[in-house]
Amino acid sequence: MGRIGTAVLWAVALLLGSGVSAQTLRIGVVGPMAFVQGEHTWYGATLAAEEINRAGGVQIGNQRYRIELIRVDTNEMTSVTDAATAVERAITAQRVDFLVGGFRSEAVLAMTEVAADYRKIFIITGAALDGLLAGRVDRNYERFKYLFRVSPNKSSDLARTSLLLAGEVIQAVRQQLGIPRPRVAILAERAAWADPLVETAGRLFAAPPPQGYGAEVVGTWRPSATATDVTPELTAIQRAGAQVIFTVLSGPVGVPFGRDWGRLRIPAAPVGINVEAQQETWLRATDNLGTYVATLNSLAPGVAITPRTIPFISTFQARFRQFPIYTASGAYGAIHILAEALTRAGTTNVDAVVRALEATDYTGPTGRIVFDRTHDVTWGPGYTTGLGVQWVGGRMQAFWPRNWQVEGRVVSYAGVRPYQLPPWVVEAWRR
């Protein structure tokens, strides 16, 4: 073959290569990749992309597209500026078509401003602040219509579920320990997403039944989300005589909290949100001192919220040797939701895909996902609410919902067990 023939073949190869590239959807997976919250975002997205690609890719009009994931480490735990810069670099240099992920609300606020500037669809899977969507999508639709949230539920909805969990524990203290007005301490990390939970919790705990729980709030403590020692806060809580600690912790501080609480045998039962306690590595991370800690979670071993729950957990554990936290199930669902929307739209035109996303009705591992008018995931029975889980007997087990009576129906799942007070709390307070 002569030089001209060889050149023609190379040109054909390049053209073919260009055609293959044009049939690839590049999705930026955004998160703090040095932390479990980002790592699980990547894992969940990877699992979904692998499933879709194995099935032949995403059908859009007459063409099929393969999904290529771009890992975007935002360093958002420590720098909002780094996070915004990472997203802009992903859009301009790495040329991603869509964005999925985000964890720290303050950083997601900045990252989604960048996404709006470039008219890129950004599906949030880890940040809870109500204001990421409310007040933006509804008030300035043309700028922010590209933003959606799959998980978690927004802060005000997380407050509803986590307060239902707290109600279970307050009732256990009241009934099992004979304390008519339990004392509750609030321990919440210093972060914007936690502020509405703190305000709502304080008001609801103190209000008399049936509007509230009829408890006494002994104080509120706000450590850093990255604190490595919460001994001062815990000793102050013990001095205040609390029987319950309502936790609002999404960052790494969750581990030192569990370790210090167990080491000091603080006679107050923790319940609320502790993202670190959602992991199967929880007991190892806390030197086995985190037993009896209870937290909101999106999944629990052996509890089938939908027909997709157990297959997702099993596949995730087989692939990554870890139990998935909410950012994993969120990213997994987001990739599938995006793929289905692209197929319904029949085009990659961003406005058409936005309209298709708005019509989403997807049942994933954690429940049914339907977006409201602000593009937020709908909370409630029949949609997504989460689960209450507790570490008992060396394993994570669900304790809520169990005969939850709401909107004229009873919600319960097989495998949900009664909540158990820590034995040293019982010993300290039984009357």
Tab-separated table of C-alpha atoms in Angstrom:
chain	number	residue	atom	x	y	z
A	1	MET	CA	0.000	0.000	0.000
A	2	GLY	CA	1.360	3.412	-0.949
A	3	ARG	CA	1.571	6.513	1.194
A	4	ILE	CA	-1.634	7.977	-0.288
A	5	GLY	CA	-3.583	4.785	0.476
A	6	THR	CA	-2.293	4.759	4.036
A	7	ALA	CA	-3.249	8.404	4.507
A	8	VAL	CA	-6.771	7.707	3.263
A	9	LEU	CA	-7.161	4.838	5.738
A	10	TRP	CA	-5.975	7.038	8.602
A	11	ALA	CA	-8.435	9.753	7.530
A	12	VAL	CA	-11.266	7.211	7.476
A	13	ALA	CA	-10.202	5.936	10.882
A	14	LEU	CA	-10.191	9.441	12.299
A	15	LEU	CA	-13.605	10.162	10.834
A	16	LEU	CA	-14.933	6.934	12.300
A	17	GLY	CA	-13.292	7.816	15.566
A	18	SER	CA	-14.919	11.228	15.451
A	19	GLY	CA	-18.284	9.557	14.867
A	20	VAL	CA	-17.829	7.321	17.912
A	21	SER	CA	-16.873	10.308	20.036
A	22	ALA	CA	-19.989	12.196	18.920
A	23	GLN	CA	-22.102	9.296	20.232
A	24	THR	CA	-20.739	9.538	23.734
A	25	LEU	CA	-22.453	11.349	26.575
A	26	ARG	CA	-19.870	12.837	28.923
A	27	ILE	CA	-21.278	13.149	32.451
A	28	GLY	CA	-19.257	14.940	35.106
A	29	VAL	CA	-19.584	13.206	38.489
A	30	VAL	CA	-18.975	15.933	41.046
A	31	GLY	CA	-17.978	15.498	44.678
A	32	PRO	CA	-15.331	15.495	47.417
A	33	MET	CA	-13.592	12.361	46.178
A	34	ALA	CA	-11.231	12.103	49.165
A	35	PHE	CA	-14.272	11.515	51.386
A	36	VAL	CA	-16.817	8.711	51.444
A	37	GLN	CA	-19.577	11.103	50.377
A	38	GLY	CA	-17.813	11.781	47.063
A	39	GLU	CA	-16.444	8.281	46.673
A	40	HIS	CA	-19.934	6.773	46.896
A	41	THR	CA	-21.266	9.357	44.441
A	42	TRP	CA	-18.705	8.050	41.968
A	43	TYR	CA	-19.492	4.409	42.768
A	44	GLY	CA	-23.249	4.866	42.336
A	45	ALA	CA	-22.813	6.699	39.038
A	46	THR	CA	-20.357	4.038	37.850
A	47	LEU	CA	-22.793	1.228	38.589
A	48	ALA	CA	-25.607	2.941	36.670
A	49	ALA	CA	-23.386	3.811	33.700
A	50	GLU	CA	-22.121	0.235	33.493
A	51	GLU	CA	-25.678	-1.122	33.532
A	52	ILE	CA	-26.824	1.281	30.828
A	53	ASN	CA	-23.781	0.693	28.609
A	54	ARG	CA	-24.090	-3.093	28.954
A	55	ALA	CA	-27.694	-2.792	27.793
A	56	GLY	CA	-26.537	-0.989	24.637
A	57	GLY	CA	-26.360	2.600	25.835
A	58	VAL	CA	-28.882	5.441	25.771
A	59	GLN	CA	-31.317	5.507	22.859
A	60	ILE	CA	-31.744	9.108	21.661
A	61	GLY	CA	-33.723	9.450	18.477
A	62	ASN	CA	-32.171	7.113	15.915
A	63	GLN	CA	-28.811	6.815	17.674
A	64	ARG	CA	-27.414	5.051	20.686
A	65	TYR	CA	-24.973	6.827	22.981
A	66	ARG	CA	-22.550	5.328	25.452
A	67	ILE	CA	-22.061	7.038	28.806
A	68	GLU	CA	-18.583	8.217	29.745
A	69	LEU	CA	-18.166	9.399	33.318
A	70	ILE	CA	-15.705	12.165	34.163
A	71	ARG	CA	-14.543	12.165	37.794
A	72	VAL	CA	-14.554	15.740	39.127
A	73	ASP	CA	-12.904	16.115	42.540
A	74	THR	CA	-14.253	19.379	43.968
A	75	ASN	CA	-12.432	19.626	47.308
A	76	GLU	CA	-15.723	21.144	48.462
A	77	MET	CA	-15.308	20.083	52.104
A	78	THR	CA	-12.665	22.759	52.547
A	79	SER	CA	-13.047	25.224	49.670
A	80	VAL	CA	-16.149	26.568	47.927
A	81	THR	CA	-13.885	28.361	45.447
A	82	ASP	CA	-12.153	25.121	44.504
A	83	ALA	CA	-15.536	23.498	43.910
A	84	ALA	CA	-16.771	26.221	41.560
A	85	THR	CA	-13.461	26.193	39.702
A	86	ALA	CA	-13.576	22.403	39.316
A	87	VAL	CA	-17.050	22.545	37.785
A	88	GLU	CA	-16.072	25.325	35.372
A	89	ARG	CA	-13.005	23.327	34.341
A	90	ALA	CA	-15.156	20.229	33.795
A	91	ILE	CA	-17.447	22.221	31.508
A	92	THR	CA	-14.854	24.180	29.549
A	93	ALA	CA	-11.791	21.899	29.473
A	94	GLN	CA	-13.217	18.417	29.951
A	95	ARG	CA	-16.335	19.296	27.981
A	96	VAL	CA	-18.898	17.418	30.029
A	97	ASP	CA	-22.464	17.412	28.719
A	98	PHE	CA	-24.195	16.987	32.093
A	99	LEU	CA	-23.310	17.189	35.775
A	100	VAL	CA	-24.358	14.885	38.629
A	101	GLY	CA	-23.416	14.991	42.324
A	102	GLY	CA	-22.378	17.658	44.848
A	103	PHE	CA	-22.394	17.295	48.634
A	104	ARG	CA	-21.755	20.427	50.685
A	105	SER	CA	-24.658	22.829	50.209
A	106	GLU	CA	-22.538	26.000	50.292
A	107	ALA	CA	-20.334	24.568	47.526
A	108	VAL	CA	-23.276	23.239	45.504
A	109	LEU	CA	-24.784	26.715	45.600
A	110	ALA	CA	-21.643	28.068	43.905
A	111	MET	CA	-21.257	25.116	41.522
A	112	THR	CA	-24.831	25.384	40.306
A	113	GLU	CA	-24.339	29.096	39.561
A	114	VAL	CA	-21.540	28.031	37.198
A	115	ALA	CA	-23.764	25.334	35.671
A	116	ALA	CA	-26.509	27.913	35.108
A	117	ASP	CA	-24.007	30.268	33.449
A	118	TYR	CA	-23.171	27.541	30.910
A	119	ARG	CA	-26.761	26.171	30.652
A	120	LYS	CA	-25.664	22.718	31.843
A	121	ILE	CA	-28.098	20.323	33.510
A	122	PHE	CA	-26.901	19.625	37.073
A	123	ILE	CA	-28.665	16.869	39.041
A	124	ILE	CA	-27.878	17.244	42.751
A	125	THR	CA	-27.434	13.987	44.651
A	126	GLY	CA	-25.879	14.908	47.987
A	127	ALA	CA	-26.773	18.414	49.234
A	128	ALA	CA	-29.941	19.207	51.192
A	129	LEU	CA	-30.307	22.989	51.536
A	130	ASP	CA	-33.844	24.004	50.516
A	131	GLY	CA	-32.521	27.154	48.841
A	132	LEU	CA	-30.518	25.250	46.250
A	133	LEU	CA	-33.764	25.003	44.282
A	134	ALA	CA	-36.540	26.850	46.137
A	135	GLY	CA	-36.325	30.546	45.361
A	136	ARG	CA	-34.205	29.881	42.290
A	137	VAL	CA	-36.057	27.523	39.935
A	138	ASP	CA	-39.461	28.946	40.848
A	139	ARG	CA	-38.422	32.612	40.821
A	140	ASN	CA	-35.907	32.663	37.975
A	141	TYR	CA	-36.875	29.677	35.881
A	142	GLU	CA	-34.998	30.654	32.719
A	143	ARG	CA	-31.679	30.797	34.552
A	144	PHE	CA	-32.087	27.879	36.970
A	145	LYS	CA	-34.332	25.428	35.088
A	146	TYR	CA	-31.242	23.219	34.564
A	147	LEU	CA	-31.076	22.271	38.254
A	148	PHE	CA	-32.756	19.192	39.757
A	149	ARG	CA	-32.356	17.225	42.996
A	150	VAL	CA	-32.709	13.446	43.320
A	151	SER	CA	-31.289	13.072	46.819
A	152	PRO	CA	-31.352	13.690	49.666
A	153	ASN	CA	-34.742	15.150	50.495
A	154	LYS	CA	-34.411	18.878	51.117
A	155	SER	CA	-33.516	20.067	54.629
A	156	SER	CA	-37.089	20.817	55.673
A	157	ASP	CA	-38.134	17.300	54.619
A	158	LEU	CA	-35.096	15.750	56.306
A	159	ALA	CA	-36.301	17.559	59.398
A	160	ARG	CA	-39.661	15.806	59.109
A	161	THR	CA	-38.138	12.323	58.907
A	162	SER	CA	-35.357	12.821	61.423
A	163	LEU	CA	-37.857	14.303	63.883
A	164	LEU	CA	-40.091	11.265	63.424
A	165	LEU	CA	-37.066	9.140	64.356
A	166	ALA	CA	-36.382	11.374	67.363
A	167	GLY	CA	-40.018	10.957	68.376
A	168	GLU	CA	-39.521	7.189	68.536
A	169	VAL	CA	-36.552	7.618	70.882
A	170	ILE	CA	-38.232	10.268	73.044
A	171	GLN	CA	-41.219	7.968	73.401
A	172	ALA	CA	-38.911	5.076	74.378
A	173	VAL	CA	-37.335	7.250	77.083
A	174	ARG	CA	-40.756	8.282	78.314
A	175	GLN	CA	-42.253	4.781	78.387
A	176	GLN	CA	-39.271	2.621	79.329
A	177	LEU	CA	-37.542	4.964	81.771
A	178	GLY	CA	-40.640	6.602	83.271
A	179	ILE	CA	-39.530	10.153	82.402
A	180	PRO	CA	-42.611	12.201	81.462
A	181	ARG	CA	-40.640	15.134	79.997
A	182	PRO	CA	-37.370	13.867	78.470
A	183	ARG	CA	-34.496	16.317	78.070
A	184	VAL	CA	-33.058	16.690	74.571
A	185	ALA	CA	-29.719	18.167	73.435
A	186	ILE	CA	-29.235	19.293	69.825
A	187	LEU	CA	-25.796	18.649	68.304
A	188	ALA	CA	-25.588	20.043	64.765
A	189	GLU	CA	-22.572	20.769	62.597
A	190	ARG	CA	-21.984	24.379	61.573
A	191	ALA	CA	-23.412	24.288	58.039
A	192	ALA	CA	-26.160	26.095	56.169
A	193	TRP	CA	-28.199	22.964	55.472
A	194	ALA	CA	-28.385	22.193	59.215
A	195	ASP	CA	-29.810	25.590	60.257
A	196	PRO	CA	-33.483	24.900	59.405
A	197	LEU	CA	-33.319	21.519	61.136
A	198	VAL	CA	-31.988	23.104	64.309
A	199	GLU	CA	-34.694	25.750	64.302
A	200	THR	CA	-37.509	23.286	63.567
A	201	ALA	CA	-36.250	20.684	66.035
A	202	GLY	CA	-35.978	23.135	68.902
A	203	ARG	CA	-39.518	24.347	68.337
A	204	LEU	CA	-41.074	20.883	67.852
A	205	PHE	CA	-39.316	19.191	70.767
A	206	ALA	CA	-40.514	21.820	73.229
A	207	ALA	CA	-44.092	22.173	71.951
A	208	PRO	CA	-46.730	20.261	73.934
A	209	PRO	CA	-48.467	17.245	72.361
A	210	PRO	CA	-50.118	16.727	69.956
A	211	GLN	CA	-48.346	19.552	68.039
A	212	GLY	CA	-44.944	18.680	69.553
A	213	TYR	CA	-43.130	16.166	71.734
A	214	GLY	CA	-43.477	17.841	75.127
A	215	ALA	CA	-39.732	17.533	75.790
A	216	GLU	CA	-37.250	20.019	77.259
A	217	VAL	CA	-34.448	21.300	75.042
A	218	VAL	CA	-31.354	21.691	77.258
A	219	GLY	CA	-29.178	23.378	74.659
A	220	THR	CA	-27.722	23.432	71.156
A	221	TRP	CA	-24.102	22.700	70.275
A	222	ARG	CA	-22.594	23.457	66.816
A	223	PRO	CA	-19.175	21.820	66.206
A	224	SER	CA	-17.342	22.069	62.880
A	225	ALA	CA	-18.283	19.487	60.263
A	226	THR	CA	-14.621	18.442	60.229
A	227	ALA	CA	-14.004	18.498	63.989
A	228	THR	CA	-11.852	15.631	65.256
A	229	ASP	CA	-12.873	15.843	68.919
A	230	VAL	CA	-16.332	16.555	70.362
A	231	THR	CA	-15.490	15.716	73.959
A	232	PRO	CA	-16.201	19.291	75.152
A	233	GLU	CA	-19.665	19.276	73.576
A	234	LEU	CA	-20.494	15.818	74.925
A	235	THR	CA	-19.377	16.558	78.479
A	236	ALA	CA	-21.465	19.742	78.406
A	237	ILE	CA	-24.449	17.738	77.185
A	238	GLN	CA	-23.947	15.254	80.022
A	239	ARG	CA	-23.778	18.088	82.561
A	240	ALA	CA	-27.028	19.469	81.123
A	241	GLY	CA	-28.762	16.192	81.984
A	242	ALA	CA	-29.918	15.244	78.483
A	243	GLN	CA	-31.418	11.797	77.880
A	244	VAL	CA	-31.534	12.213	74.079
A	245	ILE	CA	-29.035	13.790	71.654
A	246	PHE	CA	-30.548	14.932	68.354
A	247	THR	CA	-27.677	14.844	65.833
A	248	VAL	CA	-27.456	16.787	62.575
A	249	LEU	CA	-24.097	15.664	61.181
A	250	SER	CA	-23.183	15.054	57.553
A	251	GLY	CA	-19.420	15.565	57.646
A	252	PRO	CA	-16.468	13.593	59.059
A	253	VAL	CA	-17.299	14.890	62.578
A	254	GLY	CA	-19.781	12.010	62.773
A	255	VAL	CA	-16.984	9.518	63.509
A	256	PRO	CA	-15.376	11.338	66.476
A	257	PHE	CA	-18.869	11.953	67.799
A	258	GLY	CA	-19.684	8.224	67.820
A	259	ARG	CA	-16.269	7.268	69.209
A	260	ASP	CA	-16.298	9.889	71.995
A	261	TRP	CA	-19.938	9.227	72.874
A	262	GLY	CA	-19.285	5.501	73.319
A	263	ARG	CA	-15.948	5.985	75.087
A	264	LEU	CA	-17.411	8.415	77.622
A	265	ARG	CA	-20.609	6.335	78.017
A	266	ILE	CA	-22.678	9.518	77.717
A	267	PRO	CA	-26.104	8.603	79.188
A	268	ALA	CA	-28.097	10.122	76.320
A	269	ALA	CA	-29.376	8.222	73.252
A	270	PRO	CA	-28.230	9.700	69.903
A	271	VAL	CA	-30.682	9.886	67.015
A	272	GLY	CA	-31.098	12.127	63.984
A	273	ILE	CA	-28.706	12.378	61.046
A	274	ASN	CA	-25.152	11.057	61.075
A	275	VAL	CA	-23.965	10.288	57.546
A	276	GLU	CA	-20.831	8.526	58.770
A	277	ALA	CA	-23.033	6.050	60.681
A	278	GLN	CA	-24.754	5.130	57.407
A	279	GLN	CA	-21.656	3.186	56.359
A	280	GLU	CA	-20.960	-0.438	57.111
A	281	THR	CA	-17.489	0.641	58.286
A	282	TRP	CA	-19.079	2.576	61.154
A	283	LEU	CA	-18.177	0.217	63.993
A	284	ARG	CA	-14.607	-0.214	62.769
A	285	ALA	CA	-14.231	3.566	62.333
A	286	THR	CA	-15.415	4.151	65.912
A	287	ASP	CA	-13.370	1.321	67.467
A	288	ASN	CA	-16.679	-0.481	68.102
A	289	LEU	CA	-17.795	2.391	70.337
A	290	GLY	CA	-20.602	3.512	68.018
A	291	THR	CA	-23.016	0.723	68.952
A	292	TYR	CA	-26.608	1.923	69.526
A	293	VAL	CA	-26.124	5.106	67.463
A	294	ALA	CA	-29.260	5.726	65.378
A	295	THR	CA	-29.467	7.765	62.180
A	296	LEU	CA	-31.592	8.546	59.200
A	297	ASN	CA	-30.525	6.502	56.184
A	298	SER	CA	-31.800	5.903	52.669
A	299	LEU	CA	-31.273	2.128	52.759
A	300	ALA	CA	-30.912	-0.672	55.300
A	301	PRO	CA	-29.745	-4.284	54.924
A	302	GLY	CA	-32.599	-6.620	54.078
A	303	VAL	CA	-35.278	-3.910	53.844
A	304	ALA	CA	-36.965	-3.727	50.436
A	305	ILE	CA	-38.410	-0.240	49.938
A	306	THR	CA	-39.077	-1.029	46.277
A	307	PRO	CA	-38.376	-4.070	44.063
A	308	ARG	CA	-35.092	-2.354	43.036
A	309	THR	CA	-33.741	-1.906	46.575
A	310	ILE	CA	-32.232	-5.318	47.310
A	311	PRO	CA	-30.795	-5.867	43.789
A	312	PHE	CA	-29.091	-2.440	43.998
A	313	ILE	CA	-27.599	-3.129	47.436
A	314	SER	CA	-26.421	-6.616	46.413
A	315	THR	CA	-24.826	-5.422	43.177
A	316	PHE	CA	-23.188	-2.449	44.875
A	317	GLN	CA	-21.718	-4.594	47.645
A	318	ALA	CA	-20.479	-7.215	45.174
A	319	ARG	CA	-18.829	-4.520	43.037
A	320	PHE	CA	-17.392	-2.208	45.727
A	321	ARG	CA	-17.382	-4.315	48.944
A	322	GLN	CA	-19.199	-1.549	50.836
A	323	PHE	CA	-22.769	-0.782	51.885
A	324	PRO	CA	-24.050	2.185	49.836
A	325	ILE	CA	-24.769	5.510	51.539
A	326	TYR	CA	-27.336	7.977	50.190
A	327	THR	CA	-24.966	9.678	47.759
A	328	ALA	CA	-24.470	6.300	46.046
A	329	SER	CA	-28.167	5.560	45.588
A	330	GLY	CA	-28.707	9.196	44.607
A	331	ALA	CA	-26.055	9.192	41.875
A	332	TYR	CA	-27.244	5.795	40.663
A	333	GLY	CA	-30.802	7.059	40.342
A	334	ALA	CA	-29.699	10.355	38.763
A	335	ILE	CA	-27.857	8.623	35.916
A	336	HIS	CA	-30.841	6.381	35.172
A	337	ILE	CA	-33.272	9.315	35.382
A	338	LEU	CA	-31.114	11.359	33.022
A	339	ALA	CA	-30.824	8.450	30.555
A	340	GLU	CA	-34.582	7.891	30.564
A	341	ALA	CA	-35.228	11.618	30.073
A	342	LEU	CA	-32.842	11.732	27.100
A	343	THR	CA	-34.666	8.813	25.513
A	344	ARG	CA	-38.048	10.462	26.057
A	345	ALA	CA	-36.751	13.777	24.700
A	346	GLY	CA	-35.311	12.070	21.603
A	347	THR	CA	-32.656	14.758	21.435
A	348	THR	CA	-29.777	16.204	23.451
A	349	ASN	CA	-31.220	19.705	23.131
A	350	VAL	CA	-30.973	21.013	26.667
A	351	ASP	CA	-34.410	22.625	26.829
A	352	ALA	CA	-36.074	19.450	25.563
A	353	VAL	CA	-34.174	17.372	28.128
A	354	VAL	CA	-35.239	19.756	30.907
A	355	ARG	CA	-38.878	19.286	29.904
A	356	ALA	CA	-38.415	15.503	29.847
A	357	LEU	CA	-36.765	15.568	33.293
A	358	GLU	CA	-39.706	17.552	34.647
A	359	ALA	CA	-41.981	14.639	33.628
A	360	THR	CA	-39.883	12.081	35.566
A	361	ASP	CA	-41.707	9.323	37.418
A	362	TYR	CA	-38.953	6.855	38.335
A	363	THR	CA	-38.969	4.100	40.924
A	364	GLY	CA	-35.439	3.512	42.170
A	365	PRO	CA	-33.793	1.757	45.120
A	366	THR	CA	-34.954	4.356	47.669
A	367	GLY	CA	-38.485	5.017	46.450
A	368	ARG	CA	-40.492	6.757	43.761
A	369	ILE	CA	-38.930	9.948	42.436
A	370	VAL	CA	-41.191	12.668	41.067
A	371	PHE	CA	-40.017	16.286	40.849
A	372	ASP	CA	-42.090	19.130	42.254
A	373	ARG	CA	-42.400	22.586	40.674
A	374	THR	CA	-38.983	23.590	42.017
A	375	HIS	CA	-37.406	20.445	40.498
A	376	ASP	CA	-37.002	18.943	43.993
A	377	VAL	CA	-37.653	15.321	44.907
A	378	THR	CA	-41.083	14.779	46.436
A	379	TRP	CA	-41.180	13.687	50.091
A	380	GLY	CA	-43.864	11.483	51.653
A	381	PRO	CA	-45.396	8.026	51.766
A	382	GLY	CA	-45.461	6.613	48.254
A	383	TYR	CA	-42.431	8.740	47.281
A	384	THR	CA	-39.189	8.952	49.307
A	385	THR	CA	-38.871	9.380	53.061
A	386	GLY	CA	-35.790	7.423	54.136
A	387	LEU	CA	-35.401	4.932	56.959
A	388	GLY	CA	-34.348	5.031	60.588
A	389	VAL	CA	-31.434	2.684	61.288
A	390	GLN	CA	-29.579	1.732	64.462
A	391	TRP	CA	-26.364	-0.196	65.134
A	392	VAL	CA	-27.304	-3.179	67.307
A	393	GLY	CA	-25.524	-6.501	67.796
A	394	GLY	CA	-22.709	-5.580	65.417
A	395	ARG	CA	-24.971	-4.755	62.501
A	396	MET	CA	-27.133	-2.011	61.066
A	397	GLN	CA	-30.873	-2.646	61.385
A	398	ALA	CA	-33.892	-0.536	60.541
A	399	PHE	CA	-36.291	0.661	63.263
A	400	TRP	CA	-38.470	3.115	61.253
A	401	PRO	CA	-41.012	3.191	59.635
A	402	ARG	CA	-42.782	0.627	61.750
A	403	ASN	CA	-46.546	0.995	61.740
A	404	TRP	CA	-46.185	4.675	60.773
A	405	GLN	CA	-49.718	6.065	60.520
A	406	VAL	CA	-49.863	8.869	57.966
A	407	GLU	CA	-52.455	10.229	55.557
A	408	GLY	CA	-54.933	7.495	56.450
A	409	ARG	CA	-52.496	4.661	55.792
A	410	VAL	CA	-49.996	2.569	57.723
A	411	VAL	CA	-46.439	2.419	56.374
A	412	SER	CA	-44.158	-0.410	57.422
A	413	TYR	CA	-41.494	-2.619	55.830
A	414	ALA	CA	-40.578	-6.223	56.508
A	415	GLY	CA	-37.347	-6.474	58.491
A	416	VAL	CA	-37.893	-3.311	60.574
A	417	ARG	CA	-37.194	-3.969	64.302
A	418	PRO	CA	-38.061	-2.017	67.464
A	419	TYR	CA	-35.625	0.701	68.591
A	420	GLN	CA	-33.340	-0.225	71.540
A	421	LEU	CA	-32.126	2.240	74.159
A	422	PRO	CA	-28.388	1.939	74.980
A	423	PRO	CA	-28.048	-0.115	78.205
A	424	TRP	CA	-25.990	2.555	80.013
A	425	VAL	CA	-28.720	5.102	79.274
A	426	VAL	CA	-31.267	2.735	80.833
A	427	GLU	CA	-28.989	2.144	83.822
A	428	ALA	CA	-28.459	5.876	84.379
A	429	TRP	CA	-32.077	6.998	84.122
A	430	ARG	CA	-34.470	4.158	84.945
A	431	ARG	CA	-36.863	5.217	87.718
